[in-house]
Coordinates of C-alpha atoms in Angstrom, one line a residue:
X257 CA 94.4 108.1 86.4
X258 CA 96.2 111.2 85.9
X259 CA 99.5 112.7 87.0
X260 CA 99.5 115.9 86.7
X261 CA 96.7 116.8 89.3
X262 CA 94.7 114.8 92.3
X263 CA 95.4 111.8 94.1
X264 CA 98.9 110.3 92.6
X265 CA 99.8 106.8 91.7
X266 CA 102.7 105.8 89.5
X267 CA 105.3 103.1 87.9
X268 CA 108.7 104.0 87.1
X269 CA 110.2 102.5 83.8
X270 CA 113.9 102.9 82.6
X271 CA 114.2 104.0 78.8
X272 CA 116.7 101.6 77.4
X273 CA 118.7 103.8 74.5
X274 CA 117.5 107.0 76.1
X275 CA 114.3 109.2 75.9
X276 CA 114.0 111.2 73.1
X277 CA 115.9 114.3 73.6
X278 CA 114.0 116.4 71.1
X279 CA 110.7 116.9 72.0
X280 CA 109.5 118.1 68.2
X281 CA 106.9 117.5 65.8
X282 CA 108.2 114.4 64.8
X283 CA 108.1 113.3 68.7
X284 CA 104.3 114.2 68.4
X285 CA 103.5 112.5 64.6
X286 CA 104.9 109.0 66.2
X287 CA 102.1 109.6 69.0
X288 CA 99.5 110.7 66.6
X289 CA 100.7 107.4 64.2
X290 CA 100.1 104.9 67.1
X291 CA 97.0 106.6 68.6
X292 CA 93.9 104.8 69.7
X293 CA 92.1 103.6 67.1
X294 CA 94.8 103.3 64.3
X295 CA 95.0 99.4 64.9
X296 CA 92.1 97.4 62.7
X297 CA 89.3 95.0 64.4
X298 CA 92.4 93.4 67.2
X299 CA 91.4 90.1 67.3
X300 CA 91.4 89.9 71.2
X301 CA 89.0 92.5 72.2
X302 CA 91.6 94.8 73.4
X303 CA 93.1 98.1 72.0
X304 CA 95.3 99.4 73.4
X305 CA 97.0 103.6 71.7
X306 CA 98.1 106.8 73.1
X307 CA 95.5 109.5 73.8
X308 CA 95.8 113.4 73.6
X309 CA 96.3 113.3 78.0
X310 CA 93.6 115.6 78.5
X311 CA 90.6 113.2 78.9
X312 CA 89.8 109.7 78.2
X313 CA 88.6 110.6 74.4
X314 CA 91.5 113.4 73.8
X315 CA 93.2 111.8 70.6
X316 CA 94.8 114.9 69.2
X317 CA 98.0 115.6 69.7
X318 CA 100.3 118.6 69.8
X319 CA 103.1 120.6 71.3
X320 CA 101.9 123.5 73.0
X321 CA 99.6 120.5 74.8
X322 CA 101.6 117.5 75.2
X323 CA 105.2 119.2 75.6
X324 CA 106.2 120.7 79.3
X325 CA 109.9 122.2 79.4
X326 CA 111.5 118.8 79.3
X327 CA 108.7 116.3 79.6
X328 CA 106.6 114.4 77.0
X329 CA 102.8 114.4 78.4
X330 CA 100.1 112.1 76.9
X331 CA 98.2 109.1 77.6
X332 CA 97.6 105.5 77.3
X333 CA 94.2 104.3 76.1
X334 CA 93.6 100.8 76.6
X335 CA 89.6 99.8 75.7
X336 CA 88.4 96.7 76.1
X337 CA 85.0 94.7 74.2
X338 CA 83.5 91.6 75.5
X339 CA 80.4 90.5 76.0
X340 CA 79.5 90.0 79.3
X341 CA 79.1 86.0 80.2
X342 CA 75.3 86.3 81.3
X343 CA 74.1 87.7 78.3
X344 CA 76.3 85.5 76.1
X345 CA 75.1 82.3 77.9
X346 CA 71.1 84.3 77.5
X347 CA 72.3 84.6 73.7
X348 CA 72.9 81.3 73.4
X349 CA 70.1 79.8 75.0
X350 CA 67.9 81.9 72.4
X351 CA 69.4 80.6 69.4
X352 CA 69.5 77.3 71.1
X353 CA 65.7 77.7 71.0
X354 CA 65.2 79.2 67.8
X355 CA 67.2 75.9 66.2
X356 CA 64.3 73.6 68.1
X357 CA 61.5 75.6 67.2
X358 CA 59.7 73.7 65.2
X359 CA 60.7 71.1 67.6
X360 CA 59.5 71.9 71.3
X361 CA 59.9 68.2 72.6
X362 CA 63.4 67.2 71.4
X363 CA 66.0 66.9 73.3
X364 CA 69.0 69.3 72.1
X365 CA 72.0 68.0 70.6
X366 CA 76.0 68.3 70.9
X367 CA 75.5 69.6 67.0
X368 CA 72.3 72.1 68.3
X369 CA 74.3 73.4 71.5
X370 CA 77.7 73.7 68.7
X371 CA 75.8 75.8 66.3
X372 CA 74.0 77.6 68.9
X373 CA 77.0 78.3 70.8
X374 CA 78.8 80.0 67.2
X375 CA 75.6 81.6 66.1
X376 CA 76.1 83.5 69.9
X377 CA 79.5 84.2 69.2
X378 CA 78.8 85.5 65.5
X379 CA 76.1 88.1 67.4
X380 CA 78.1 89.1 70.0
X381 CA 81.0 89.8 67.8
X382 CA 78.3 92.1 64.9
X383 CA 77.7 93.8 68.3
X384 CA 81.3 94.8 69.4
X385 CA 82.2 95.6 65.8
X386 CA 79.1 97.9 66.3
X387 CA 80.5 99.6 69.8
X388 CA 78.4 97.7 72.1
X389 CA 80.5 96.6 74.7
X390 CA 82.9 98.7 75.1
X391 CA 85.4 100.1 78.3
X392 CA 87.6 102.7 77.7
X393 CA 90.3 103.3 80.6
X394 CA 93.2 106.0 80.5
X395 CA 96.7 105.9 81.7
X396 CA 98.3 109.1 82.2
X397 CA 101.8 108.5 80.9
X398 CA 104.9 111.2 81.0
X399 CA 108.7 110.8 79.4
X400 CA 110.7 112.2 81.8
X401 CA 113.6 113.2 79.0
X402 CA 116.5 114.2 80.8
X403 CA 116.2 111.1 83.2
X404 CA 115.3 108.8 81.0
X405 CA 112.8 107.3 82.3
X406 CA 108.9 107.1 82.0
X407 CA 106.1 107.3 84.3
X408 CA 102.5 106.1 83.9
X409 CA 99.6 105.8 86.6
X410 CA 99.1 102.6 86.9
X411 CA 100.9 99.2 88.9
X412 CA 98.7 97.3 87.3
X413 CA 100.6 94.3 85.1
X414 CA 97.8 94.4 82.8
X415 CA 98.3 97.6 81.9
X416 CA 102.1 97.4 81.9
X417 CA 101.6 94.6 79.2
X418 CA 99.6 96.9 76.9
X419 CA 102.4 99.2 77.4
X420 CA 105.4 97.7 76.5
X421 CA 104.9 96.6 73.0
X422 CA 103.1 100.1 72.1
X423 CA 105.8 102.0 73.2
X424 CA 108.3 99.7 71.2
X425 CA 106.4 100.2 68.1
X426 CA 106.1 103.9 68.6
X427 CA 109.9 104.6 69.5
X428 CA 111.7 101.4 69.0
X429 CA 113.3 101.7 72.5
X430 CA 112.6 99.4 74.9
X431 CA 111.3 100.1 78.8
X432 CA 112.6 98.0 82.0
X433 CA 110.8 98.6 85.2
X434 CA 112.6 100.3 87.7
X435 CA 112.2 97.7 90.3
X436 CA 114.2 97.5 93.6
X437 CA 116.4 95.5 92.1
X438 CA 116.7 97.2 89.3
X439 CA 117.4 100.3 90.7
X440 CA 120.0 97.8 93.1
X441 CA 121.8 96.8 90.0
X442 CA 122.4 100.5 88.8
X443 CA 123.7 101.5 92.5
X444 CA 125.8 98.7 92.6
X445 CA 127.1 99.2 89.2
X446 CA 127.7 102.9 90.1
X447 CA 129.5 101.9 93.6
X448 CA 132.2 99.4 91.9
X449 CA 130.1 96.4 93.7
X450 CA 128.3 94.6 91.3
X451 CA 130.4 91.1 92.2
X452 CA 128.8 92.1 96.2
X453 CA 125.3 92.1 94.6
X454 CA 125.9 88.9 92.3
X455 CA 126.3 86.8 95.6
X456 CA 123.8 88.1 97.8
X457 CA 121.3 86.5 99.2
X458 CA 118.1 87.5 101.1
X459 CA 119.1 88.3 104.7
X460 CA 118.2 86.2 107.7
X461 CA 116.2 88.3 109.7
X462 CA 114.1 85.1 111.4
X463 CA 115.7 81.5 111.2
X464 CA 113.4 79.2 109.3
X465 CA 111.3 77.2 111.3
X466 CA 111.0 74.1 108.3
X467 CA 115.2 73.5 109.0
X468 CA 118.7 74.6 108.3
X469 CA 119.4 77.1 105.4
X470 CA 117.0 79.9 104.0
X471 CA 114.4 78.8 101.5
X472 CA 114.5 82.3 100.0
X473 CA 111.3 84.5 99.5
X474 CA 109.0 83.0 97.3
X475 CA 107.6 85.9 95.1
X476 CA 111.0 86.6 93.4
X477 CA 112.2 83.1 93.2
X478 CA 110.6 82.9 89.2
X479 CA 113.9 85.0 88.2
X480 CA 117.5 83.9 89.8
X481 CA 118.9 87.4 88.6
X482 CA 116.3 89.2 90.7
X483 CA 117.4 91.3 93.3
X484 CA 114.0 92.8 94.2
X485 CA 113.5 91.3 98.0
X486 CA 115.3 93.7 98.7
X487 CA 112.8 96.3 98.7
X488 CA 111.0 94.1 101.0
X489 CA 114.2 94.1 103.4
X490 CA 114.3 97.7 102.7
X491 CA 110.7 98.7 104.0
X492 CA 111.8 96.2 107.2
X493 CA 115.0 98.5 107.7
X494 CA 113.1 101.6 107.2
X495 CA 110.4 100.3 109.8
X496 CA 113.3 100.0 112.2
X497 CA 114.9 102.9 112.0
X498 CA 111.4 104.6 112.3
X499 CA 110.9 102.8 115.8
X500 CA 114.0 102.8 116.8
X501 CA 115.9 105.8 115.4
X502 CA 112.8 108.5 115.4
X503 CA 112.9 108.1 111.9
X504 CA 115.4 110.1 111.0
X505 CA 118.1 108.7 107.9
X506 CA 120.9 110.8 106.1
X507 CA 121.0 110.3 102.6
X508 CA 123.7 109.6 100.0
X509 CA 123.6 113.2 98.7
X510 CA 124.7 114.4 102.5
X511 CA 120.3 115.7 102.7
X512 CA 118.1 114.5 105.6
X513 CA 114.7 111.8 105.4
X514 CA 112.7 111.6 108.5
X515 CA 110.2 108.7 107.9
X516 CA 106.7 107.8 109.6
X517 CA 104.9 104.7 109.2
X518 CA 101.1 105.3 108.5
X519 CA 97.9 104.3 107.1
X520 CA 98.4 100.7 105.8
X521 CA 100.7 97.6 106.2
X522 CA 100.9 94.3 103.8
X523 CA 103.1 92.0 105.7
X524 CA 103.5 87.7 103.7
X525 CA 105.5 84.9 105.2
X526 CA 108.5 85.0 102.2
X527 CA 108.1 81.0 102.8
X528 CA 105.0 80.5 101.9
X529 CA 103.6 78.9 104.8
X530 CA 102.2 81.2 107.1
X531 CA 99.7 83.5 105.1
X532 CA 99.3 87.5 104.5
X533 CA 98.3 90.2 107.0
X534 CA 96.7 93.4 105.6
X535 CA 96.8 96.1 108.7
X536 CA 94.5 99.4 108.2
X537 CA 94.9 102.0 110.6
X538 CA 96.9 105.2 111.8
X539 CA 100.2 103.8 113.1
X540 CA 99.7 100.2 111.9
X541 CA 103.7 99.7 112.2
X542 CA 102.9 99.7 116.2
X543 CA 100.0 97.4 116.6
X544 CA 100.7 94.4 118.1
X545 CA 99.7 92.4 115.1
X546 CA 102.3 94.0 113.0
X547 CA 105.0 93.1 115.3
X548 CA 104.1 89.5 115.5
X549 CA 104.1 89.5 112.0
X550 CA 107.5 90.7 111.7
X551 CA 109.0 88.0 114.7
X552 CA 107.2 85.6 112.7
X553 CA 109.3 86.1 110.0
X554 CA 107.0 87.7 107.6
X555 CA 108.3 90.9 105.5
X556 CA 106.7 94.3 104.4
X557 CA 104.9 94.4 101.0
X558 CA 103.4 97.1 101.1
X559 CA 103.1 100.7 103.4
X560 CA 102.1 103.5 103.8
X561 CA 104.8 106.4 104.9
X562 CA 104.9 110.1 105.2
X563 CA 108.4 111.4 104.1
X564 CA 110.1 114.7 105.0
X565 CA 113.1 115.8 102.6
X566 CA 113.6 119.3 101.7
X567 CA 111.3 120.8 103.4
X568 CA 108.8 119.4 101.7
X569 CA 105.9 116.7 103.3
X570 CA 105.0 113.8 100.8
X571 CA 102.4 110.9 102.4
X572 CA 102.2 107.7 99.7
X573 CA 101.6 104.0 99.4
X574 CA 104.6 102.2 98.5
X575 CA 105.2 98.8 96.9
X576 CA 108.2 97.1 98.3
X577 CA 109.7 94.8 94.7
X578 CA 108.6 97.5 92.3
X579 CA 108.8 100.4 94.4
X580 CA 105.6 101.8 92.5
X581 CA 103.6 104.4 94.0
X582 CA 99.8 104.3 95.3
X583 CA 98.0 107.3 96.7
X584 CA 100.5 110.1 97.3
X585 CA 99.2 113.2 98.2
X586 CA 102.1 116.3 96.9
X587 CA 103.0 119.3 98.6
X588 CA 101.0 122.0 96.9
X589 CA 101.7 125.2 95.3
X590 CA 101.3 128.8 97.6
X591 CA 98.1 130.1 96.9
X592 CA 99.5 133.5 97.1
X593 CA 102.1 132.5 94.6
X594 CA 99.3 131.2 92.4
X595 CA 97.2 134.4 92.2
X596 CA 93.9 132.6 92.0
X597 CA 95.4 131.3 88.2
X598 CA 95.2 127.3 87.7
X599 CA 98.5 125.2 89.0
X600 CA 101.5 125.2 87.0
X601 CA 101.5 121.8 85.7
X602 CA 105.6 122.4 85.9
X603 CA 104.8 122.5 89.3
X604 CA 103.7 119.3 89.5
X605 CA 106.2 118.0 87.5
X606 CA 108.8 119.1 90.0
X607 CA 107.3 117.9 93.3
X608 CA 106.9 114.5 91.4
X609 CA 110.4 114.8 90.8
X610 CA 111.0 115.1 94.1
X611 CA 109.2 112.8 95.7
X612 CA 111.0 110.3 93.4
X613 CA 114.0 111.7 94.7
X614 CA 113.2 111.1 98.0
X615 CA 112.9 107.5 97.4
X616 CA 116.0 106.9 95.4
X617 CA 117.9 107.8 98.6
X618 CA 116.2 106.1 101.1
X619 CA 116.6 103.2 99.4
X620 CA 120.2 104.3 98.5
X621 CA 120.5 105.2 102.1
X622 CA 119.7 101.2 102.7
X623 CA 122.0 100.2 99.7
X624 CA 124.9 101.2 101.2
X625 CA 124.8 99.5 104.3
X626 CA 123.1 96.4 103.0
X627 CA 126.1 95.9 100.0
X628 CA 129.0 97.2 102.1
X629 CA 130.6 94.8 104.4
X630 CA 128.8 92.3 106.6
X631 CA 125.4 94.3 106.9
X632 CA 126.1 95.6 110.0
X633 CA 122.5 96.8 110.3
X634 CA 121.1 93.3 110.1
X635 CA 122.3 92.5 113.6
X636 CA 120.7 95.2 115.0
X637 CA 117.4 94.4 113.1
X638 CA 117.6 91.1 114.4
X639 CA 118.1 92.1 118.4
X640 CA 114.9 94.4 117.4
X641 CA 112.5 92.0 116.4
X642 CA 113.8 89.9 119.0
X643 CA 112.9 92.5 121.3
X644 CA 109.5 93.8 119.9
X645 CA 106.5 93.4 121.8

């Protein structure tokens, strides 16, 4: 999946020790050193290397390609060799018979179906070693230098695992997502209200109907130091001030967001008890189903939203804990300013900026009235859903 042109989709990770700040040669031989291919026979059938970023067998690496202005541009290669389980089973049922050849009416044995079953595996392993097998997949990845962060197309944990320990190994830096609550830590850290954030709890938008207290939302409760329902409570805030504010939300930096609710709408009881609800359609945040959803207690996962900051138009997927990005479409370049030449990929670069921008203060926009005295706008959410039809 690439970033730099079409349909975009992305993950945000924070560079622990900082991104390299010289993008040089010697930025490019620690690419070229862990490229796809470099590792020898990996004993799980899955390689995983940079790529050169222009196509899914681009392994060459250089600056003129793979450095823009301040950015580091390449790609992650992850390919994958496994025999598929029908012909491993039609493997083994071959040797099975080969071993009772000269035996047609004997039964097979746990010792026939053992060394069947490893004569299969031997075969199928010959073939992979040969190139049989094999699924390449690229990743478009960018280091975003002066911010310190990185960016690669994909939300995918799978692919996130591959990335981590490559990226160690190449730079010796570590990565932490920028979840919601990651990027809630970092506010409140900035704001003098880390204690605030220490003690918080998810909000009570619905009582619980199993009794007293709040059970707390299920999909975060792995990791007591996570703070990421709060992008859920974030999308819920955002789809209030959308129906009952026009939308319109003034950011930290004293700019303006307008916000419109579009497309699609993952809503999942943060008990546990009631199910999820996937809504498809132009305004899903106004169909009936959505808003029982919501008085039923159940919290946004996952929307879709057109975003106005700027001047400019941006219409994306978002995921509410990682606060990843599915499906955005970017403002594009003037064609007159383009004089029929291909886009800047610069360009690009800056309107995914932007867009990232944009959603750093909304949700700083939420951040500040969730962490500052009682949440004032969790009363008014409350008479909302309350009042929803």
């Amino acid at each position: 999946m690439p970033l730099l042109h079409g349909s975009l989709t992305l993950a945000r990770f924070l560079i622990h020790g900082g991104a390299p700040r010289r993008l040089d040669q010697g930025v490019i031989d620690k690419l070229a050193d862990h490229a796809i291919g470099r590792r020898k026979e990996p004993g799980d059938g899955i390689d995983a290397g940079w790529s050169g970023g222009l196509h899914v067998l681009d392994t060459t690496f250089d600056l003129s390609k793979n450095v823009l202005d301040d950015c580091l541009h390449f790609g992650l290669r992850i390919d994958t060799a496994r025999c598929p389980p029908e012909l491993m089973r039609a493997y083994v049922r071959m040797e099975l018979e080969a071993l009772l050849a000269d035996r047609p009416d004997a039964r097979p044995t746990a010792r026939h179906r053992r060394a069947a079953r490893d004569a299969a595996r031997r075969r199928a392993e010959l073939e992979i070693r040969q190139g049989r097998f094999r699924r390449m997949r690229e990743y478009s990845v960018m280091i975003d230098s002066p911010r310190d962060t990185l960016l690669i197309a994909a939300t995918s944990s799978s692919v996130h695992e591959q990335l981590h320990p490559l990226f160690k190994a190449t730079f010796g830096k570590r990565l932490e997502p920028l979840t919601s609550g990651r990027l809630a830590w970092r506010y409140a850290e900035e704001q003098g209200q880390m204690r605030r954030l220490e003690n918080l709890s998810p909000a009570e938008f619905v009582k619980f109907p199993g009794g007293e207290g709040q059970p707390g939302v299920y999909w975060t409760l792995h990791d007591p130091a996570s703070r990421d329902f709060l992008g859920n409570e974030f999308l819920l805030w955002l789809w209030w001030k959308a129906d009952e504010e026009g939308g319109e939300i003034a950011l930290p930096d004293a700019s303006q967001a307008a916000v419109v609710f579009v497309r699609q709408l993952v809503l999942e009881c943060p008990w546990g008890q009631n199910g999820k609800d996937s809504i498809l359609a132009d305004g899903p945040a106004r169909l009936p189903e959505a808003r029982r959803a919501i008085r039923g207690g159940k919290l946004p996962r996952r929307a879709g939203l057109i975003v106005q900051h700027r001047g400019e138009q941006f219409e994306f997927g978002l995921l509410a804990e990682s606060l990843a990005v599915s499906g955005a479409n970017l403002p594009k370049p003037d064609e007159k300013d383009r004089n029929g030449s291909e886009p800047d990929p610069r360009e690009r670069i800056g309107r995914i900026r932007d867009l990232c921008t944009a959603i750093d203060g909304l949700f700083g926009a939420f951040l500040k009235q969730r962490l500052e005295g009682e949440f004032a706008d969790r009363v008014k959410i409350v008479r909302w859903l309350k009042s929803v039809d």
